GROMACS .gro file of C-alpha atoms in nm:
model
  348
    1UNK     CA    1   4.313  19.799  -8.747
    2UNK     CA    2   4.111  19.835  -8.427
    3UNK     CA    3   3.918  20.158  -8.463
    4UNK     CA    4   3.790  20.135  -8.105
    5UNK     CA    5   4.135  20.195  -7.954
    6UNK     CA    6   4.209  20.549  -7.842
    7UNK     CA    7   3.985  20.854  -7.834
    8UNK     CA    8   3.906  21.005  -8.174
    9UNK     CA    9   4.019  21.365  -8.185
   10UNK     CA   10   3.915  21.655  -8.401
   11UNK     CA   11   4.116  21.531  -8.700
   12UNK     CA   12   3.864  21.247  -8.730
   13UNK     CA   13   3.577  21.485  -8.788
   14UNK     CA   14   3.513  21.526  -9.163
   15UNK     CA   15   3.459  21.873  -9.299
   16UNK     CA   16   3.168  21.943  -9.529
   17UNK     CA   17   3.379  21.969  -9.844
   18UNK     CA   18   3.318  21.866 -10.200
   19UNK     CA   19   3.406  21.499 -10.259
   20UNK     CA   20   3.690  21.396 -10.484
   21UNK     CA   21   3.564  21.250 -10.811
   22UNK     CA   22   3.568  20.870 -10.819
   23UNK     CA   23   3.633  20.647 -11.118
   24UNK     CA   24   3.665  20.270 -11.157
   25UNK     CA   25   4.013  20.146 -11.079
   26UNK     CA   26   4.216  20.150 -11.403
   27UNK     CA   27   4.346  19.822 -11.536
   28UNK     CA   28   4.550  19.954 -11.831
   29UNK     CA   29   4.797  20.236 -11.887
   30UNK     CA   30   4.542  20.395 -12.121
   31UNK     CA   31   4.281  20.407 -11.845
   32UNK     CA   32   4.537  20.557 -11.606
   33UNK     CA   33   4.626  20.813 -11.874
   34UNK     CA   34   4.260  20.917 -11.894
   35UNK     CA   35   4.261  20.976 -11.518
   36UNK     CA   36   4.582  21.178 -11.539
   37UNK     CA   37   4.452  21.381 -11.832
   38UNK     CA   38   4.160  21.501 -11.617
   39UNK     CA   39   4.406  21.727 -11.434
   40UNK     CA   40   4.218  21.673 -11.110
   41UNK     CA   41   4.243  21.434 -10.814
   42UNK     CA   42   4.064  21.105 -10.873
   43UNK     CA   43   3.981  20.832 -10.622
   44UNK     CA   44   4.033  20.479 -10.754
   45UNK     CA   45   3.847  20.243 -10.522
   46UNK     CA   46   3.996  19.896 -10.474
   47UNK     CA   47   4.295  19.964 -10.699
   48UNK     CA   48   4.516  19.745 -10.477
   49UNK     CA   49   4.245  19.535 -10.311
   50UNK     CA   50   4.418  19.215 -10.425
   51UNK     CA   51   4.745  19.292 -10.248
   52UNK     CA   52   4.834  19.034  -9.982
   53UNK     CA   53   4.933  19.321  -9.751
   54UNK     CA   54   4.582  19.467  -9.768
   55UNK     CA   55   4.429  19.133  -9.673
   56UNK     CA   56   4.660  19.104  -9.374
   57UNK     CA   57   4.596  19.464  -9.270
   58UNK     CA   58   4.225  19.391  -9.246
   59UNK     CA   59   4.309  19.131  -8.981
   60UNK     CA   60   4.445  19.404  -8.751
   61UNK     CA   61   4.759  19.589  -8.653
   62UNK     CA   62   4.942  19.285  -8.518
   63UNK     CA   63   4.880  19.092  -8.841
   64UNK     CA   64   5.012  19.359  -9.077
   65UNK     CA   65   5.319  19.419  -8.859
   66UNK     CA   66   5.398  19.046  -8.865
   67UNK     CA   67   5.351  19.048  -9.242
   68UNK     CA   68   5.599  19.334  -9.288
   69UNK     CA   69   5.861  19.165  -9.072
   70UNK     CA   70   5.811  18.815  -9.212
   71UNK     CA   71   5.898  18.943  -9.560
   72UNK     CA   72   6.237  19.058  -9.438
   73UNK     CA   73   6.388  19.394  -9.338
   74UNK     CA   74   6.727  19.481  -9.484
   75UNK     CA   75   6.828  19.816  -9.329
   76UNK     CA   76   6.752  20.081  -9.073
   77UNK     CA   77   6.490  20.352  -9.122
   78UNK     CA   78   6.444  20.716  -9.025
   79UNK     CA   79   6.150  20.786  -8.795
   80UNK     CA   80   5.994  21.107  -8.665
   81UNK     CA   81   5.800  21.161  -8.345
   82UNK     CA   82   5.604  21.441  -8.176
   83UNK     CA   83   5.481  21.472  -7.820
   84UNK     CA   84   5.117  21.389  -7.734
   85UNK     CA   85   5.026  21.757  -7.702
   86UNK     CA   86   5.089  21.795  -8.079
   87UNK     CA   87   4.766  21.597  -8.130
   88UNK     CA   88   4.921  21.407  -8.418
   89UNK     CA   89   5.010  21.720  -8.616
   90UNK     CA   90   5.362  21.737  -8.757
   91UNK     CA   91   5.423  22.111  -8.782
   92UNK     CA   92   5.643  22.401  -8.672
   93UNK     CA   93   5.730  22.482  -8.313
   94UNK     CA   94   5.550  22.773  -8.148
   95UNK     CA   95   5.788  23.049  -8.266
   96UNK     CA   96   5.864  22.908  -8.614
   97UNK     CA   97   6.232  22.857  -8.536
   98UNK     CA   98   6.213  22.482  -8.596
   99UNK     CA   99   5.979  22.187  -8.616
  100UNK     CA  100   5.769  22.026  -8.343
  101UNK     CA  101   5.908  21.677  -8.395
  102UNK     CA  102   6.238  21.495  -8.370
  103UNK     CA  103   6.411  21.257  -8.609
  104UNK     CA  104   6.604  20.943  -8.535
  105UNK     CA  105   6.735  20.631  -8.702
  106UNK     CA  106   6.692  20.275  -8.592
  107UNK     CA  107   6.551  19.933  -8.664
  108UNK     CA  108   6.211  19.909  -8.828
  109UNK     CA  109   6.133  19.620  -8.593
  110UNK     CA  110   6.172  19.853  -8.295
  111UNK     CA  111   5.956  20.122  -8.452
  112UNK     CA  112   5.677  19.874  -8.528
  113UNK     CA  113   5.689  19.735  -8.174
  114UNK     CA  114   5.653  20.089  -8.037
  115UNK     CA  115   5.373  20.161  -8.287
  116UNK     CA  116   5.172  19.865  -8.161
  117UNK     CA  117   5.241  19.965  -7.802
  118UNK     CA  118   5.115  20.318  -7.866
  119UNK     CA  119   4.795  20.190  -8.027
  120UNK     CA  120   4.642  20.121  -7.684
  121UNK     CA  121   4.731  20.462  -7.538
  122UNK     CA  122   4.457  20.720  -7.492
  123UNK     CA  123   4.686  21.006  -7.593
  124UNK     CA  124   4.986  20.860  -7.773
  125UNK     CA  125   5.278  21.046  -7.925
  126UNK     CA  126   5.268  21.094  -8.302
  127UNK     CA  127   5.511  20.863  -8.478
  128UNK     CA  128   5.590  20.788  -8.840
  129UNK     CA  129   5.833  20.632  -9.082
  130UNK     CA  130   5.795  20.829  -9.403
  131UNK     CA  131   5.890  20.793  -9.769
  132UNK     CA  132   6.119  20.491  -9.737
  133UNK     CA  133   6.193  20.317 -10.068
  134UNK     CA  134   6.049  19.968 -10.049
  135UNK     CA  135   6.276  19.772 -10.282
  136UNK     CA  136   6.580  19.823 -10.061
  137UNK     CA  137   6.397  19.786  -9.730
  138UNK     CA  138   6.121  19.524  -9.748
  139UNK     CA  139   6.211  19.266 -10.015
  140UNK     CA  140   5.918  19.034  -9.944
  141UNK     CA  141   5.665  19.315  -9.943
  142UNK     CA  142   5.815  19.455 -10.263
  143UNK     CA  143   5.797  19.118 -10.438
  144UNK     CA  144   5.437  19.040 -10.349
  145UNK     CA  145   5.266  19.382 -10.362
  146UNK     CA  146   5.313  19.551 -10.697
  147UNK     CA  147   5.127  19.810 -10.901
  148UNK     CA  148   5.161  19.687 -11.258
  149UNK     CA  149   5.031  20.018 -11.394
  150UNK     CA  150   5.356  20.189 -11.289
  151UNK     CA  151   5.622  19.919 -11.314
  152UNK     CA  152   5.907  20.165 -11.363
  153UNK     CA  153   5.827  20.379 -11.056
  154UNK     CA  154   5.996  20.306 -10.722
  155UNK     CA  155   5.728  20.266 -10.452
  156UNK     CA  156   5.769  20.427 -10.112
  157UNK     CA  157   5.612  20.328  -9.781
  158UNK     CA  158   5.468  20.548  -9.504
  159UNK     CA  159   5.391  20.392  -9.165
  160UNK     CA  160   5.248  20.565  -8.859
  161UNK     CA  161   4.963  20.613  -8.618
  162UNK     CA  162   4.697  20.884  -8.603
  163UNK     CA  163   4.898  21.166  -8.755
  164UNK     CA  164   4.831  21.476  -8.960
  165UNK     CA  165   5.052  21.599  -9.242
  166UNK     CA  166   5.001  21.968  -9.321
  167UNK     CA  167   4.888  22.070  -9.672
  168UNK     CA  168   5.190  22.083  -9.903
  169UNK     CA  169   5.265  22.033 -10.271
  170UNK     CA  170   5.493  21.796 -10.461
  171UNK     CA  171   5.657  21.865 -10.795
  172UNK     CA  172   5.560  21.517 -10.907
  173UNK     CA  173   5.250  21.322 -10.996
  174UNK     CA  174   5.138  21.081 -10.728
  175UNK     CA  175   4.935  20.764 -10.690
  176UNK     CA  176   4.886  20.703 -10.317
  177UNK     CA  177   4.760  20.359 -10.214
  178UNK     CA  178   4.603  20.292  -9.874
  179UNK     CA  179   4.726  19.960  -9.732
  180UNK     CA  180   4.628  19.972  -9.363
  181UNK     CA  181   4.402  20.210  -9.174
  182UNK     CA  182   4.197  20.489  -9.326
  183UNK     CA  183   4.343  20.812  -9.464
  184UNK     CA  184   4.164  21.137  -9.532
  185UNK     CA  185   4.300  21.358  -9.812
  186UNK     CA  186   4.208  21.726  -9.839
  187UNK     CA  187   4.325  21.874 -10.168
  188UNK     CA  188   4.361  22.222 -10.313
  189UNK     CA  189   4.444  22.324 -10.670
  190UNK     CA  190   4.764  22.526 -10.731
  191UNK     CA  191   4.556  22.840 -10.788
  192UNK     CA  192   4.470  22.832 -10.415
  193UNK     CA  193   4.833  22.881 -10.306
  194UNK     CA  194   4.780  23.237 -10.181
  195UNK     CA  195   4.479  23.124  -9.977
  196UNK     CA  196   4.679  22.851  -9.802
  197UNK     CA  197   4.928  23.083  -9.631
  198UNK     CA  198   5.250  22.890  -9.697
  199UNK     CA  199   5.509  22.877  -9.420
  200UNK     CA  200   5.882  22.956  -9.433
  201UNK     CA  201   6.103  22.834  -9.715
  202UNK     CA  202   6.402  22.783  -9.486
  203UNK     CA  203   6.231  22.539  -9.245
  204UNK     CA  204   6.013  22.271  -9.397
  205UNK     CA  205   5.925  21.918  -9.289
  206UNK     CA  206   6.008  21.767  -9.628
  207UNK     CA  207   6.155  22.027  -9.863
  208UNK     CA  208   5.866  22.246  -9.980
  209UNK     CA  209   5.659  22.496  -9.779
  210UNK     CA  210   5.355  22.377  -9.586
  211UNK     CA  211   5.033  22.562  -9.511
  212UNK     CA  212   5.026  22.750  -9.182
  213UNK     CA  213   4.657  22.667  -9.139
  214UNK     CA  214   4.531  22.363  -8.951
  215UNK     CA  215   4.255  22.225  -9.179
  216UNK     CA  216   4.095  22.046  -8.883
  217UNK     CA  217   4.060  22.367  -8.684
  218UNK     CA  218   4.127  22.667  -8.911
  219UNK     CA  219   4.185  23.004  -8.748
  220UNK     CA  220   3.996  23.216  -8.999
  221UNK     CA  221   4.055  23.533  -8.800
  222UNK     CA  222   4.428  23.499  -8.862
  223UNK     CA  223   4.400  23.332  -9.204
  224UNK     CA  224   4.074  23.466  -9.355
  225UNK     CA  225   4.149  23.365  -9.717
  226UNK     CA  226   4.158  23.001  -9.611
  227UNK     CA  227   3.776  23.012  -9.620
  228UNK     CA  228   3.804  23.054  -9.997
  229UNK     CA  229   4.049  22.764 -10.013
  230UNK     CA  230   3.798  22.543  -9.832
  231UNK     CA  231   3.521  22.647 -10.069
  232UNK     CA  232   3.735  22.517 -10.355
  233UNK     CA  233   3.881  22.213 -10.177
  234UNK     CA  234   3.794  21.850 -10.237
  235UNK     CA  235   3.818  21.568  -9.986
  236UNK     CA  236   3.819  21.190  -9.981
  237UNK     CA  237   3.863  20.914  -9.725
  238UNK     CA  238   4.042  20.602  -9.844
  239UNK     CA  239   3.984  20.255  -9.704
  240UNK     CA  240   4.248  19.981  -9.728
  241UNK     CA  241   4.276  19.880 -10.093
  242UNK     CA  242   4.176  20.224 -10.226
  243UNK     CA  243   4.404  20.475 -10.402
  244UNK     CA  244   4.401  20.837 -10.510
  245UNK     CA  245   4.567  21.014 -10.801
  246UNK     CA  246   4.713  21.354 -10.706
  247UNK     CA  247   4.815  21.575 -11.001
  248UNK     CA  248   5.148  21.758 -11.021
  249UNK     CA  249   5.160  22.055 -10.787
  250UNK     CA  250   4.828  22.004 -10.608
  251UNK     CA  251   4.836  22.089 -10.238
  252UNK     CA  252   4.722  21.806 -10.013
  253UNK     CA  253   4.688  21.754  -9.640
  254UNK     CA  254   4.665  21.399  -9.511
  255UNK     CA  255   4.515  21.269  -9.186
  256UNK     CA  256   4.571  20.909  -9.083
  257UNK     CA  257   4.265  20.800  -8.893
  258UNK     CA  258   4.365  20.473  -8.726
  259UNK     CA  259   4.632  20.362  -8.477
  260UNK     CA  260   4.818  20.157  -8.738
  261UNK     CA  261   4.829  20.323  -9.080
  262UNK     CA  262   5.031  20.225  -9.387
  263UNK     CA  263   5.038  20.390  -9.728
  264UNK     CA  264   5.241  20.310 -10.039
  265UNK     CA  265   5.286  20.585 -10.293
  266UNK     CA  266   5.430  20.622 -10.642
  267UNK     CA  267   5.588  20.955 -10.736
  268UNK     CA  268   5.697  21.030 -11.088
  269UNK     CA  269   5.736  21.305 -11.343
  270UNK     CA  270   5.668  21.263 -11.712
  271UNK     CA  271   5.752  21.480 -12.009
  272UNK     CA  272   6.044  21.661 -11.850
  273UNK     CA  273   6.347  21.670 -12.083
  274UNK     CA  274   6.659  21.492 -11.964
  275UNK     CA  275   6.893  21.730 -11.782
  276UNK     CA  276   6.637  22.003 -11.711
  277UNK     CA  277   6.689  22.222 -11.406
  278UNK     CA  278   6.479  22.200 -11.090
  279UNK     CA  279   6.183  22.443 -11.106
  280UNK     CA  280   6.197  22.486 -10.729
  281UNK     CA  281   6.555  22.613 -10.758
  282UNK     CA  282   6.438  22.858 -11.023
  283UNK     CA  283   6.166  22.981 -10.787
  284UNK     CA  284   6.423  23.063 -10.520
  285UNK     CA  285   6.642  23.239 -10.777
  286UNK     CA  286   6.341  23.441 -10.897
  287UNK     CA  287   6.267  23.550 -10.541
  288UNK     CA  288   6.630  23.658 -10.505
  289UNK     CA  289   6.628  23.851 -10.831
  290UNK     CA  290   6.275  23.985 -10.883
  291UNK     CA  291   6.062  23.994 -10.569
  292UNK     CA  292   6.218  24.307 -10.421
  293UNK     CA  293   6.229  24.517 -10.735
  294UNK     CA  294   6.004  24.825 -10.751
  295UNK     CA  295   5.651  24.733 -10.862
  296UNK     CA  296   5.683  24.887 -11.208
  297UNK     CA  297   6.004  24.689 -11.269
  298UNK     CA  298   5.841  24.364 -11.153
  299UNK     CA  299   5.565  24.419 -11.405
  300UNK     CA  300   5.823  24.454 -11.681
  301UNK     CA  301   5.980  24.125 -11.578
  302UNK     CA  302   5.640  23.958 -11.560
  303UNK     CA  303   5.594  24.036 -11.930
  304UNK     CA  304   5.946  23.920 -12.013
  305UNK     CA  305   5.899  23.593 -11.823
  306UNK     CA  306   5.567  23.533 -11.998
  307UNK     CA  307   5.748  23.565 -12.331
  308UNK     CA  308   6.066  23.371 -12.259
  309UNK     CA  309   5.951  23.115 -12.000
  310UNK     CA  310   5.578  23.052 -12.000
  311UNK     CA  311   5.546  23.127 -12.371
  312UNK     CA  312   5.193  22.985 -12.418
  313UNK     CA  313   5.215  22.990 -12.798
  314UNK     CA  314   5.572  22.860 -12.817
  315UNK     CA  315   5.689  23.158 -13.023
  316UNK     CA  316   5.993  23.276 -12.828
  317UNK     CA  317   6.296  23.269 -13.056
  318UNK     CA  318   6.115  23.128 -13.360
  319UNK     CA  319   6.208  23.434 -13.564
  320UNK     CA  320   6.575  23.342 -13.527
  321UNK     CA  321   6.760  23.088 -13.743
  322UNK     CA  322   6.808  22.758 -13.561
  323UNK     CA  323   7.182  22.807 -13.510
  324UNK     CA  324   7.120  23.142 -13.338
  325UNK     CA  325   6.837  23.038 -13.103
  326UNK     CA  326   7.079  22.950 -12.824
  327UNK     CA  327   6.902  22.895 -12.491
  328UNK     CA  328   6.567  22.914 -12.675
  329UNK     CA  329   6.653  22.617 -12.894
  330UNK     CA  330   6.515  22.264 -12.876
  331UNK     CA  331   6.582  22.106 -12.533
  332UNK     CA  332   6.863  21.855 -12.492
  333UNK     CA  333   7.114  21.776 -12.213
  334UNK     CA  334   7.394  21.971 -12.380
  335UNK     CA  335   7.179  22.283 -12.396
  336UNK     CA  336   7.091  22.252 -12.028
  337UNK     CA  337   7.459  22.211 -11.939
  338UNK     CA  338   7.531  22.528 -12.138
  339UNK     CA  339   7.261  22.714 -11.943
  340UNK     CA  340   7.407  22.597 -11.612
  341UNK     CA  341   7.748  22.727 -11.714
  342UNK     CA  342   7.591  23.064 -11.797
  343UNK     CA  343   7.420  23.074 -11.457
  344UNK     CA  344   7.741  22.979 -11.277
  345UNK     CA  345   7.924  23.260 -11.454
  346UNK     CA  346   7.664  23.514 -11.337
  347UNK     CA  347   7.695  23.399 -10.974
  348UNK     CA  348   8.075  23.406 -10.960
   0.00000   0.00000   0.00000
């Protein structure tokens, strides 16, 4: 990509944060397991450096766009766009009644043509195609650019210009691979949630709350605890061919630093029993049921939840014979179906 096009804005200015740990790119599942077992973000330089798409991306925006299209496009995509005054930041509108961008569907070919056209503008609109599954969209790309470490995981593609995605968390593990353009990741551990000032539950760009704070220009008068979040944050800039491992639940904000930017990511969860409920749904139910109780009652339920749910020693229900353990028994799909029926009966 041509880094000389356009005027760099404040999102291109790196903050003085601790760097993400770097390790050699894993070549086996065992080496990837060691990275995952660290429980922290890890940069894996040149993990996908041998991808044909990375080689074409290094030739420039026109070359990688031609490569995407030459491999075939099988369906329409959903794109989002924000006006130039958003400065690339996909966020809420001014009064938090909605978002500052619009969505639309159309041909990927049209989006890519507009992306190249915007690359020469001094103050372009923000534009992105996000989280599209590759196997059903770009058959040639899917065939020729694979991550053998995660053969069972469906890859997704993210295409855009100089945009900023607010810090958010995913209830999945993630390997994010930089194909074209540079991307800067700023990451926060789950224990920093309170210092990130999450936004509304009801309006979110992608399903989970995002931080109200702009990491590129934080308003510490309004959000003073964000200073603590920054003290504990880590940051890394990926070049084409590099990748980063993001653990389950870690907050991350992402800035794309070039006028043509492409990322492929792999989301997955491991170790969750088949049929288990969605933890995010349980969070909403807990807010409904517990948040507005008197403080002394909330404390009682904190102790009860620690015993029945978080159960660090795995002792809940062990004093009961197996046939009487009920919802505390060994997990299996039938047990989870039974729990759902119990929940439905309480809501009727």
